[in-house]
Structures are given as structure tokens and as C-alpha cells.
Short mmCIF file of C-alpha atoms in Angstrom, two decimals:
data_model
loop_
_atom_site.label_atom_id
_atom_site.label_comp_id
_atom_site.label_asym_id
_atom_site.label_seq_id
_atom_site.Cartn_x
_atom_site.Cartn_y
_atom_site.Cartn_z
CA MET A 99 -9.38 -15.20 -6.82
CA ILE A 100 -7.06 -15.23 -3.82
CA LEU A 101 -3.69 -17.00 -3.73
CA VAL A 102 -2.37 -18.30 -0.41
CA ILE A 103 1.21 -19.56 -0.30
CA GLY A 104 3.66 -20.64 2.37
CA GLY A 105 5.78 -23.46 3.62
CA ARG A 106 4.43 -26.86 4.51
CA ASN A 107 2.34 -26.99 7.70
CA GLN A 108 2.41 -23.24 8.22
CA GLY A 109 -1.35 -22.84 8.66
CA LYS A 110 -2.50 -22.03 5.11
CA SER A 111 -5.59 -24.25 5.18
CA GLU A 112 -6.57 -23.06 8.64
CA TYR A 113 -6.20 -19.43 7.56
CA VAL A 114 -8.44 -19.99 4.55
CA SER A 115 -11.10 -21.92 6.46
CA GLN A 116 -11.27 -19.20 9.14
CA ASN A 117 -11.23 -16.22 6.78
CA TYR A 118 -12.99 -17.52 3.65
CA PRO A 119 -15.64 -20.02 4.78
CA GLY A 120 -17.90 -21.41 2.10
CA THR A 121 -15.57 -20.56 -0.78
CA LYS A 122 -14.43 -22.92 -3.50
CA VAL A 123 -10.82 -23.82 -2.61
CA LEU A 124 -8.09 -25.57 -4.58
CA ASN A 125 -5.84 -26.83 -1.79
CA GLY A 126 -2.48 -28.28 -2.83
CA PHE A 127 -1.88 -26.58 -6.16
CA HIS A 128 1.73 -27.80 -6.06
CA ASN A 129 0.50 -31.41 -5.90
CA ALA A 130 -1.89 -30.80 -8.79
CA VAL A 131 1.06 -29.57 -10.89
CA LYS A 132 2.90 -32.81 -10.15
CA GLU A 133 -0.14 -34.88 -11.15
CA TYR A 134 -0.50 -32.95 -14.41
CA MET A 135 3.18 -33.48 -15.19
CA LEU A 136 2.99 -37.22 -14.45
CA GLU A 137 -0.05 -37.51 -16.73
CA GLY A 138 1.61 -35.47 -19.49
CA LYS A 139 -1.04 -32.76 -19.31
CA ASP A 140 -0.43 -29.09 -20.12
CA ILE A 141 0.10 -27.01 -16.97
CA LYS A 142 -1.60 -24.05 -18.69
CA GLU A 143 -4.90 -25.92 -18.39
CA LEU A 144 -4.39 -26.23 -14.64
CA ILE A 145 -3.55 -22.54 -14.32
CA GLU A 146 -6.73 -21.58 -16.20
CA LYS A 147 -8.78 -23.92 -14.05
CA ALA A 148 -7.28 -22.52 -10.84
CA VAL A 149 -7.90 -18.91 -11.87
CA ASN A 150 -11.39 -19.37 -13.33
CA GLU A 151 -12.98 -22.10 -11.20
CA PHE A 152 -11.76 -21.43 -7.66
CA ASP A 153 -12.15 -18.58 -5.19
CA VAL A 154 -8.96 -19.46 -3.30
CA VAL A 155 -5.84 -21.33 -4.44
CA ILE A 156 -3.50 -22.73 -1.77
CA SER A 157 0.02 -23.91 -2.56
CA ASP A 158 3.14 -24.87 -0.70
CA GLU A 159 6.22 -22.89 -1.59
CA ILE A 160 8.50 -25.61 -2.89
CA GLY A 161 11.20 -23.42 -4.44
CA CYS A 162 13.09 -22.73 -1.24
CA GLY A 163 15.65 -25.03 0.27
CA ILE A 164 17.84 -27.71 -1.22
CA VAL A 165 17.69 -28.22 -4.99
CA PRO A 166 16.35 -31.73 -5.66
CA ALA A 167 18.75 -34.28 -7.14
CA GLU A 168 16.14 -35.80 -9.47
CA LYS A 169 15.45 -33.99 -12.76
CA PHE A 170 11.69 -34.53 -12.51
CA ASP A 171 11.60 -32.93 -9.06
CA ARG A 172 13.65 -29.95 -10.28
CA ASP A 173 11.30 -29.54 -13.26
CA TRP A 174 8.26 -29.82 -10.96
CA ARG A 175 9.68 -27.16 -8.68
CA GLU A 176 10.38 -24.86 -11.64
CA LYS A 177 6.96 -25.34 -13.27
CA THR A 178 5.15 -24.83 -9.98
CA GLY A 179 7.01 -21.60 -9.30
CA ARG A 180 6.36 -20.23 -12.78
CA ALA A 181 2.69 -21.24 -12.61
CA LEU A 182 2.31 -19.48 -9.25
CA CYS A 183 3.80 -16.32 -10.79
CA VAL A 184 1.06 -16.38 -13.44
CA ILE A 185 -1.64 -17.02 -10.86
CA ALA A 186 -0.31 -14.29 -8.54
CA ALA A 187 -0.38 -11.78 -11.39
CA GLN A 188 -4.07 -12.54 -11.95
CA ALA A 189 -5.06 -12.81 -8.28
CA GLU A 190 -6.92 -9.97 -6.60
CA SER A 191 -4.78 -10.60 -3.51
CA VAL A 192 -1.90 -12.85 -2.43
CA TYR A 193 -1.10 -13.91 1.13
CA ARG A 194 2.02 -15.60 2.46
CA ILE A 195 1.43 -17.61 5.63
CA THR A 196 4.25 -18.23 8.10
CA ALA A 197 3.66 -19.75 11.55
CA GLY A 198 -0.07 -19.20 11.09
CA ILE A 199 0.33 -15.48 10.45
CA ALA A 200 -0.81 -14.02 7.14
CA LEU A 201 1.18 -11.34 5.38
CA LYS A 202 -0.62 -9.68 2.48
CA ILE A 203 1.91 -9.30 -0.34
CA LYS A 204 -0.55 -8.16 -2.99
#
């Protein structure tokens, strides 16, 4: 499994579609974490699904920048970051995309 991270609108989806056509992609992992939290589901289930059922996982980096005022948003940011650490540890490779340019970090 490959993890692709980066800021919003930095070209993550385009990078994956050009370099990994025909693969099973989970795009928007950070949004899936939010949905799981809102539904009261265990994030560990989502992590297992991402690692075992997808070839590529794409997520925005939401831990940079201003700390959100709302507790839910702070918790979402924290859980997403910790989940991405688990996924990155299990990934065969990790790419960070900035301005459409991929940097292999693992």
C-alpha cells in the first residue's frame, strides 16, 4: 500500500492517477476519519480497511496551520494525524506532494 499526503489542492489525486492507474484508491482519508468520528465508529477499523483493502491512500495534511477553536475539530486533527502515522508505518512507500511535485519520504 502507498500513502500519499500533502496540503489541500497540491496535486495528490493527479499524481496518483498519472502514476498508479487502475489501482484501488481511498481518496480523502482525512474526511473518512471525520465521518467515522461523527458516526461514533472506531478509527482502528478505518485504518485496517485503508491498509488491507486499498492500493493507495490519499490524505490531506490537516495538522499544519492554525489550531482549530472547536474541540471536535482539534480531536479530528489529532486522530487523523495519529492514524496516518500508523498507516505510514505499514506502507511500502510514502509520498508528500507539494505544488504537484512528489517527494518520496519512505
